[in-house]
XYZ file of C-alpha atoms in Angstrom:
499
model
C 0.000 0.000 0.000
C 2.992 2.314 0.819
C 4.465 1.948 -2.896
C 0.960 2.888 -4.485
C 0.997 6.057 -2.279
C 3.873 7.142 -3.216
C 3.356 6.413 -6.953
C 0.368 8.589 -7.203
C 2.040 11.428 -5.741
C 4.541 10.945 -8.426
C 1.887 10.635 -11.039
C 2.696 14.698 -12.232
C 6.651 14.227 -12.268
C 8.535 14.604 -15.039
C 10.010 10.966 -14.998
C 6.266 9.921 -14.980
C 5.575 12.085 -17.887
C 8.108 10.732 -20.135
C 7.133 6.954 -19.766
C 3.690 7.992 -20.486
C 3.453 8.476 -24.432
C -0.342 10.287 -24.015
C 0.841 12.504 -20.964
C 4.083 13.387 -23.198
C 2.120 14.363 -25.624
C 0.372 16.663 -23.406
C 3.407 18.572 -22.281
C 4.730 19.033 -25.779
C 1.863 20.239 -27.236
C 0.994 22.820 -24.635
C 4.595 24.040 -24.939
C 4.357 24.710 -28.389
C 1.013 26.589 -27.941
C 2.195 28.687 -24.602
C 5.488 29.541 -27.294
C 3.166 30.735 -29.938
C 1.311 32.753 -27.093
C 4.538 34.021 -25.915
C 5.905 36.181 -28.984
C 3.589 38.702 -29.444
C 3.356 39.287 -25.439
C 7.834 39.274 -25.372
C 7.423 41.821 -28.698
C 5.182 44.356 -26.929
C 6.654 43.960 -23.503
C 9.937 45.018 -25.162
C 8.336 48.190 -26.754
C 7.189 49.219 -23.116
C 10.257 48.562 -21.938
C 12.037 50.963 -24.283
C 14.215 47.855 -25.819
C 14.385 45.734 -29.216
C 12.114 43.187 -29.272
C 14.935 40.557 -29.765
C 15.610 41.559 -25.645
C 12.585 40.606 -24.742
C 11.943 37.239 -26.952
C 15.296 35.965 -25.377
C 14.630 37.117 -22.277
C 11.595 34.802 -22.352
C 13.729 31.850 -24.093
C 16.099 31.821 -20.828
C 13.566 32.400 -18.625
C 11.180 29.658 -19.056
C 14.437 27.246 -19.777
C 15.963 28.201 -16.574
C 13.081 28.352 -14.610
C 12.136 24.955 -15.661
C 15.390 23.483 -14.012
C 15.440 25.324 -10.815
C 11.755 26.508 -10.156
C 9.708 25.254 -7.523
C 6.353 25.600 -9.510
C 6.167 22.597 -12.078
C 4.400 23.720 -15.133
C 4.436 27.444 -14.372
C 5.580 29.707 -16.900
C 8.039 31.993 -16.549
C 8.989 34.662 -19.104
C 9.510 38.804 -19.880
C 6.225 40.358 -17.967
C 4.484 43.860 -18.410
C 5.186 44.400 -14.713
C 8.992 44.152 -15.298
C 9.053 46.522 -18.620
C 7.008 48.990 -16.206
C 9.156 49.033 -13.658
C 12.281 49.341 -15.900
C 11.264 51.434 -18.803
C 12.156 54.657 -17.118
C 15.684 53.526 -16.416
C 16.419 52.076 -20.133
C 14.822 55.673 -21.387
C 17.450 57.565 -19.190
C 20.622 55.209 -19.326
C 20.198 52.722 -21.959
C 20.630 49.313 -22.542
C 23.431 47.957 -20.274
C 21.910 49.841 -17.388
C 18.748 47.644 -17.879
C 20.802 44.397 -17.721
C 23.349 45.652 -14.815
C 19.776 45.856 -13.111
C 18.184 42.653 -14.604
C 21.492 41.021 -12.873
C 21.227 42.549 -9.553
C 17.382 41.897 -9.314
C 18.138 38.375 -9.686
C 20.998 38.358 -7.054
C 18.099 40.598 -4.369
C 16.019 37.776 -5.245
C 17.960 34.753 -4.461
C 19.026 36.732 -1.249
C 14.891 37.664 -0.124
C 14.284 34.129 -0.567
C 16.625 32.824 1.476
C 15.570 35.246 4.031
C 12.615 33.496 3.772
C 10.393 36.704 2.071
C 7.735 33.068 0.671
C 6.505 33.114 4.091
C 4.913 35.826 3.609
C 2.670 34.606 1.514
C 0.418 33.121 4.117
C -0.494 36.969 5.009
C -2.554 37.741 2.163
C -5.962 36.276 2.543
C -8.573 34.652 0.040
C -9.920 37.738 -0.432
C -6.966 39.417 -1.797
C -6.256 36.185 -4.141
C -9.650 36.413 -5.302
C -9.309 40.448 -6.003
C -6.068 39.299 -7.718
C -7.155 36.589 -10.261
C -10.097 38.772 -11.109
C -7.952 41.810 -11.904
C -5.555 39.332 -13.987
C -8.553 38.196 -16.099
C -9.832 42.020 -16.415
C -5.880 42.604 -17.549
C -5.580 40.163 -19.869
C -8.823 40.995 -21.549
C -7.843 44.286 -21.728
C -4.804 44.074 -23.208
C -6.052 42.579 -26.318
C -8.482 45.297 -27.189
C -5.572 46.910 -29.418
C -5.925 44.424 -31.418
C -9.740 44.707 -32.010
C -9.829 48.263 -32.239
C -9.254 49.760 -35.928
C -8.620 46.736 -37.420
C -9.919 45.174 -40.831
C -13.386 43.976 -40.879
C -11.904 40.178 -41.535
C -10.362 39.988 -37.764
C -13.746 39.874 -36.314
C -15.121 37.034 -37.881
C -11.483 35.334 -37.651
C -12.064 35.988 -34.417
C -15.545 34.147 -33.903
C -13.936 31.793 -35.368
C -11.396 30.895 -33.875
C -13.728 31.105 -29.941
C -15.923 28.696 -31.456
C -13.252 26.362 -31.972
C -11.849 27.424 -28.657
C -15.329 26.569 -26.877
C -17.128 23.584 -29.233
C -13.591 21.685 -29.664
C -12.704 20.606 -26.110
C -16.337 18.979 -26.017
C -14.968 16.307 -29.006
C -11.750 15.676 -28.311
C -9.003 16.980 -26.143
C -6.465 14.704 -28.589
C -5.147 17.824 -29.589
C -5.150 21.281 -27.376
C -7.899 23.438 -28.918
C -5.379 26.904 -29.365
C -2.755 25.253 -31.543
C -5.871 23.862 -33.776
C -7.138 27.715 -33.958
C -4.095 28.796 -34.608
C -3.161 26.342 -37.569
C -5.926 26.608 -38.932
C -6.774 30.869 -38.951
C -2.918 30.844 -40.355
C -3.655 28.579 -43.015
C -6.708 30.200 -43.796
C -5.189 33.515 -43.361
C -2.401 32.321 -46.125
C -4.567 30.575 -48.757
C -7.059 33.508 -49.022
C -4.266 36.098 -48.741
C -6.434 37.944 -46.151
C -4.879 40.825 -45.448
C -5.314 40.888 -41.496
C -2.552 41.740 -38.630
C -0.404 39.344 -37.876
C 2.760 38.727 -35.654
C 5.011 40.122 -38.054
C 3.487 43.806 -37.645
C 4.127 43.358 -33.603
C 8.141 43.814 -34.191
C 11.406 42.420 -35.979
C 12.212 39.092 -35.132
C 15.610 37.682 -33.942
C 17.585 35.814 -36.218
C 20.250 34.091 -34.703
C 21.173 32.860 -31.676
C 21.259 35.092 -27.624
C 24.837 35.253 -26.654
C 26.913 35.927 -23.807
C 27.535 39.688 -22.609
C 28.437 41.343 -19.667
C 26.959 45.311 -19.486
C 29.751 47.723 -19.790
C 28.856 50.151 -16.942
C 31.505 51.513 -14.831
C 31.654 48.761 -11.810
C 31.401 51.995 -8.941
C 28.963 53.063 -5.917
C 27.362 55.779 -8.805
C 26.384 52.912 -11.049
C 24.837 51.355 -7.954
C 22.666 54.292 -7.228
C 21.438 54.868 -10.329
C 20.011 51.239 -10.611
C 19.633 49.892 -6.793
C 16.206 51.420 -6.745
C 15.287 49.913 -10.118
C 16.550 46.451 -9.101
C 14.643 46.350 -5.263
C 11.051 47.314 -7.117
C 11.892 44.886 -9.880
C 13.087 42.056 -7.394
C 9.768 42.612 -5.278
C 7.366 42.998 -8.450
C 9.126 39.851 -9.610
C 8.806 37.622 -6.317
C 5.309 38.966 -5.808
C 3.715 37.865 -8.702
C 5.556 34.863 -9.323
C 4.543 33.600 -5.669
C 1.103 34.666 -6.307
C 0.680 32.927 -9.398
C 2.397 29.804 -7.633
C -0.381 29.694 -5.424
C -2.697 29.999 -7.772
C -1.085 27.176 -9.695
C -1.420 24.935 -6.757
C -5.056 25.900 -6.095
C -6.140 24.724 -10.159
C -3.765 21.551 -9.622
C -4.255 20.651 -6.189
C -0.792 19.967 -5.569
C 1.736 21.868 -3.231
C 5.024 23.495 -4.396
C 7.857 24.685 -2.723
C 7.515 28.948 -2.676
C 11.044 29.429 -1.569
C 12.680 27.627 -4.362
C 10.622 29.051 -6.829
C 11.576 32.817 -5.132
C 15.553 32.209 -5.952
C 14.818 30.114 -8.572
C 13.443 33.784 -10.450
C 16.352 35.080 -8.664
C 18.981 32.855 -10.720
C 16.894 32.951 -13.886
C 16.768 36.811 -14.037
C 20.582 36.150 -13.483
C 21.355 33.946 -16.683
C 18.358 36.485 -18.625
C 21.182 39.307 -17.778
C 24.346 37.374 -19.054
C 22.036 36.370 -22.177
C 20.556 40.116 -22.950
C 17.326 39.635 -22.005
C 15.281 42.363 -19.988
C 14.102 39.833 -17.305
C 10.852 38.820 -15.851
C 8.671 36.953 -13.742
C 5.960 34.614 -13.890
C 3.493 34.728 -16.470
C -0.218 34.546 -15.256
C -1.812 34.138 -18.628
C 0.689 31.913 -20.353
C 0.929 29.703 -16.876
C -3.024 29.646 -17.153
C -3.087 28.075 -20.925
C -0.342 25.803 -19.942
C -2.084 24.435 -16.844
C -6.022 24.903 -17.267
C -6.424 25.215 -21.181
C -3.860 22.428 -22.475
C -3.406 20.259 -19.272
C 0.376 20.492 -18.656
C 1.673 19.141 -15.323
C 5.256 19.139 -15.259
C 8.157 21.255 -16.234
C 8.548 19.558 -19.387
C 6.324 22.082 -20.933
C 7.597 25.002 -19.297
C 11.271 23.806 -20.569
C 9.535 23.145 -24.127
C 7.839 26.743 -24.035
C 11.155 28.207 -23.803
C 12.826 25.679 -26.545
C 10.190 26.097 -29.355
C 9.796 30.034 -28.654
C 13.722 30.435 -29.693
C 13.069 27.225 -32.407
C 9.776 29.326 -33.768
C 11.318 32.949 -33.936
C 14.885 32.345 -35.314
C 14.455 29.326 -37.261
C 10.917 29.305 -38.137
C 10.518 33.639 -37.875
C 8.684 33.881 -41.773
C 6.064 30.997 -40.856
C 5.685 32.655 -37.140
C 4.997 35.982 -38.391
C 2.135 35.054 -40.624
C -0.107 34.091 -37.934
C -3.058 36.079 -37.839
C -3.030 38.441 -34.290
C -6.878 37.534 -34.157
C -5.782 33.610 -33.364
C -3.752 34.879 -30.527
C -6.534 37.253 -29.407
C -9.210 34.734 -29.409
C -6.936 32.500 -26.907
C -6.059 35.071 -24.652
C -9.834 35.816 -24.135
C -10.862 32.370 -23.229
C -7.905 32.512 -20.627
C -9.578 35.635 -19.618
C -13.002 34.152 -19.115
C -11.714 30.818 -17.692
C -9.660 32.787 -15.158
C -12.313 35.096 -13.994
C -13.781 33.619 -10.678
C -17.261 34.006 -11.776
C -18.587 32.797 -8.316
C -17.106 35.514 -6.481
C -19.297 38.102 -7.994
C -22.586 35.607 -8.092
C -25.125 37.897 -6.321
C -25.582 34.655 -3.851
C -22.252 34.753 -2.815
C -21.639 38.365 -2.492
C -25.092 38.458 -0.065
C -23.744 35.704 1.940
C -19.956 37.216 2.058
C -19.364 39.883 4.668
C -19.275 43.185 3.515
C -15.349 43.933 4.154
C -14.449 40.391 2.248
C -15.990 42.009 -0.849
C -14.818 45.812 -0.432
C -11.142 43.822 -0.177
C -11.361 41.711 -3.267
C -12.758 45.272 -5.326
C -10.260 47.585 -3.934
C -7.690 44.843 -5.236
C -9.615 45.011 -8.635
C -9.794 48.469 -8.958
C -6.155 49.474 -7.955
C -4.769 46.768 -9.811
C -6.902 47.741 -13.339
C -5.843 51.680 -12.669
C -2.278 50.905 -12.674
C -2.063 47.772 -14.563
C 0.560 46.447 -11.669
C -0.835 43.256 -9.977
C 1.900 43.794 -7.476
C 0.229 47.563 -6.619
C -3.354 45.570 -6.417
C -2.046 43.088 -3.803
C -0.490 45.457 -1.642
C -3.588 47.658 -1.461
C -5.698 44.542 -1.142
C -4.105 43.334 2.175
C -3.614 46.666 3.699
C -7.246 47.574 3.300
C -7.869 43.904 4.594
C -5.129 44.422 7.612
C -7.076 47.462 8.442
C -10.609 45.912 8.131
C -9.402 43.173 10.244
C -7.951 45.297 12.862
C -11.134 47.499 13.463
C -13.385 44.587 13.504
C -11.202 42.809 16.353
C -10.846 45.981 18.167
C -14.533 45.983 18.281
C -14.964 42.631 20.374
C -12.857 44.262 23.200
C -15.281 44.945 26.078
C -14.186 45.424 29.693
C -17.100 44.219 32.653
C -17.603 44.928 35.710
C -17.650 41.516 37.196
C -17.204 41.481 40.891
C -17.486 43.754 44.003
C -15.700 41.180 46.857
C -15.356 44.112 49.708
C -16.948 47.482 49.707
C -13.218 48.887 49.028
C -12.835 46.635 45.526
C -13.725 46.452 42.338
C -12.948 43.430 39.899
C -12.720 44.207 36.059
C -12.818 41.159 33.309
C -11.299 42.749 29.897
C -11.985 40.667 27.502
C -10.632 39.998 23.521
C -7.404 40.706 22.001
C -5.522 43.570 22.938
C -3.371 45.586 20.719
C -2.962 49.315 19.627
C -6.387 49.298 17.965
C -8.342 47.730 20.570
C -6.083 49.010 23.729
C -6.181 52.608 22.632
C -9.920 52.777 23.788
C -9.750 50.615 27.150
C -8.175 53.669 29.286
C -11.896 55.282 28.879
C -13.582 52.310 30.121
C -12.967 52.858 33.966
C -14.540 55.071 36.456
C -11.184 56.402 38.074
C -13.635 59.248 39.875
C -16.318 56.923 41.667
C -14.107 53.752 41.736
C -13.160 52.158 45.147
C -9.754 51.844 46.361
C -8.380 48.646 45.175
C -8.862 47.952 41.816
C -8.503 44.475 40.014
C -8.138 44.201 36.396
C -8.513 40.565 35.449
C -6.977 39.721 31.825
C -7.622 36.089 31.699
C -9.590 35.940 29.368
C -7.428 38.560 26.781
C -4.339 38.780 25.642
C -1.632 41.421 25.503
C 0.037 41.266 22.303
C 1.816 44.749 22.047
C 3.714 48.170 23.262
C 0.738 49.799 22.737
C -1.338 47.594 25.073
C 1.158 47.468 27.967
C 1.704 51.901 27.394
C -2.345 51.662 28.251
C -2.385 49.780 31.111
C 0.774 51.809 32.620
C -1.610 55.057 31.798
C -4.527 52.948 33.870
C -2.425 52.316 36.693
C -1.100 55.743 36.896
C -4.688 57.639 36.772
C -6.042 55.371 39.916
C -2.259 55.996 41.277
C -3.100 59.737 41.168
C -6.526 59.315 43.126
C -4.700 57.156 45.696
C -6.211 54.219 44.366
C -4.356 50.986 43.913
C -4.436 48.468 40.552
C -3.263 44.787 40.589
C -3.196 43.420 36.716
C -3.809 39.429 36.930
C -4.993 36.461 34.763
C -1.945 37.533 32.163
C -1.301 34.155 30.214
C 3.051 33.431 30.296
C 3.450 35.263 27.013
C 1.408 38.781 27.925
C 3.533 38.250 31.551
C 6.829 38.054 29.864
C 5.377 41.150 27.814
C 4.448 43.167 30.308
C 6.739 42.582 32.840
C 9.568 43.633 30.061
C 8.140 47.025 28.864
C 5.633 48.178 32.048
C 7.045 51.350 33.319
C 9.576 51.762 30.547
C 7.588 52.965 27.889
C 7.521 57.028 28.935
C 5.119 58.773 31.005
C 2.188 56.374 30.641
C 0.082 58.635 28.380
């Protein structure tokens, strides 16, 4: 029985996937359609980043190949983002070229270094509501992004379009022998050439490469000035980097249901942004779309298709770059919607589920949507998202603080019971909950059932004991569980003037 466990928890590996002709076939297929995907997202990422689009096409080629090695997300895609050319399209503007690598490189090195620090762990801080906020904003992204496309445009791209969402929808239903988006794609290009429609196509997105990424090093002067100029640069793109490609880990394991390890994937960006640098590439991150038609729309498991992604992208656009650019930008369009609409988490926004959901769950998962869609920077939307949850949280616990008037064991005392969590949002409010005026002489404040978890907490009770102190009255704090002792006994007294 133990052997048959530990079989099936083997089933997605890639040693699995290779003795498996069918499952092979799976991987290799959905690598060549996540390639095809990939080269008109690499071109246009490249024009935001200020760069040819050769930078950005082999920045994808090492990416996905290196990240398919040393990630710790099988099947996840990793390749040149929009969030990346954002974040480094002012410096390439300003300095140029080997500024934007020096900076790809260091990224990578802040990378390896925040997740070895441990920085993954931090993903258990951002709640469903904030993940939900996120994959809805992705969808909203991705759907947005290919308006361009559809927007003065020959009248032939919309009914290439239909097209090719029929086949997109109706072919799954028959077979799943082949993965629906390389059928619309073959067969809108073939179309496309026979008819000599004249329609947008790759080849209007940008110049493909054609030869081969090499080895370079940036010639900028190795100084403290360089550093400057391209620390700040490097941090946002490091963070950007590791926040969406942990983000889209999780969401990877969530579709899957299988676990993967968040640290390795956080250096394993960090060393493939490395090897993007010494190859020319403008590095990246993890790609939420692309991972989405590799996992959900094709079926891919393992990082056989991620490693294939990154092998037919370079095959397709230096060696195959004439057939490549004929296909029709409506093919590509039509996929990326359906990746929209299958990644939208329609029951979020079922008006069922939003009357059941409390209020501050939904106002999270919209501000997440709506900051995210303003700046077009998931990383933005996520930290908005869990401060406005953090803050939500923190008034709603500071509500269920109440402090009772429990007991009355001699005429001269008084017994309080405080009771909930105590911190600076809940504590800040107790000092007004006791009758210092009226009160007897000895005063007992019973914390048994609370907890002191702050400063903040311990700076209040000090400011208790010192307004009864000033009437002549006397305070004894009990029912302090080891940790609030430890807590209090540290900072009581030592924290100013008690006010």
């Amino acid at each position: 029985m133990a052997v048959t466990i530990a079989s099936s928890t083997n089933d997605n590996s890639v040693r699995a996937a290779l003795r498996s002709p069918r499952r092979l076939k799976t991987e290799v297929l959905a690598g060549l359609v996540v390639a095809l995907a990939l080269i008109p997202e690499a071109i246009s990422f490249s024009i935001i980043a200020g760069v040819d689009p050769r930078v950005g096409l082999f920045a994808s080629f090492t990416m996905a190949v290196t990240i398919a090695v040393v990630g710790g997300r099988p099947a996840m895609i990793s390749a040149a983002t929009g969030a990346v050319a954002l974040v480094v399209a002012p410096l390439t503007r300003e300095y140029g070229i080997d500024y934007l690598i020096a900076t790809v490189l260091l990224a990578g090195l802040l990378q390896i270094v925040l997740s070895l620090l441990g920085v993954a762990k931090l993903m258990r801080f951002i709640p469903r509501s904030v993940m939900v906020g996120f994959v809805n904003a992705l969808a909203i992204l991705i759907f947005i992004a290919q308006l361009p496309h559809l927007i003065d445009v020959p009248w032939l791209v919309y009914p290439l379009l239909a097209v090719a969402l029929l086949i997109l929808v109706f072919l799954p239903k028959l077979t799943s022998a082949v993965p629906a988006p390389l059928v619309a794609i073959v067969l809108l290009t073939t179309a496309t050439v026979v008819f000599a429609f004249n329609v947008p196509n790759v080849g209007d997105e940008g110049e493909l490469p054609s030869s081969l990424p090499t080895l370079l090093f940036p010639d900028v002067p190795l100084d403290m000035h360089t550093l400057s100029i391209i620390a700040p640069y490097a941090l946002a793109m490091a963070l950007v980097g590791l926040l969406e490609s942990l983000m889209t880990a999780k969401l990877v394991d969530d579709v899957t249901d299988t676990h993967s390890n968040k640290t390795r994937e956080g250096w394993g960006q960090g060393v493939a942004n490395i090897v993007t640098g010494f190859f020319g590439g403008m590095g990246g991150c993890a790609m939420i779309g692309q991972t989405m038609i590799n996992v959900k729309v094709s079926g891919a498991r393992t990082r056989i298709s991620t490693f294939l992604a990154g092998v037919f992208l370079l095959i397709l656009v230096v060696g195959l770059g004439d057939v490549v650019a004929l296909i029709p930008m409506s093919a590509l369009v039509a996929v990326m919607i359906m990746v929209s609409v299958g990644t939208f988490d329609w029951h979020s926004v079922n008006p069922k589920t939003l009357r059941r959901m409390p209020i501050g769950e939904t106002v999270v998962m919209l501000v997440t949507v709506a900051v995210t869609v303003a700046t077009h920077n998931l990383a933005y939307g996520v930290i908005v998202g869990v401060i406005t949850a953090m803050v939500i949280f923190a008034r709603r616990v500071a509500h269920l603080t109440e402090v009772i008037d429990v007991a009355h064991p001699d005429e001269d005392t008084r017994v309080y019971a405080v009771r909930g969590e105590l911190f600076f949002a809940s504590s800040n409010d107790l000092i007004y909950q006791f009758d210092y005026v009226d009160d007897p002489k000895n005063i007992v404040i019973d914390l048994s059932e609370s907890h002191v978890w702050d400063a903040s907490t311990v700076a209040t009770l000090d400011a208790i004991t010192t307004k009864y102190a000033a009437r002549g009255k006397n305070v004894e704090i009990v029912g302090l569980d080891d940790a609030s002792a430890e807590r209090h006994l540290r900072l009581s007294g030592r924290l100013g003037d008690g006010h």
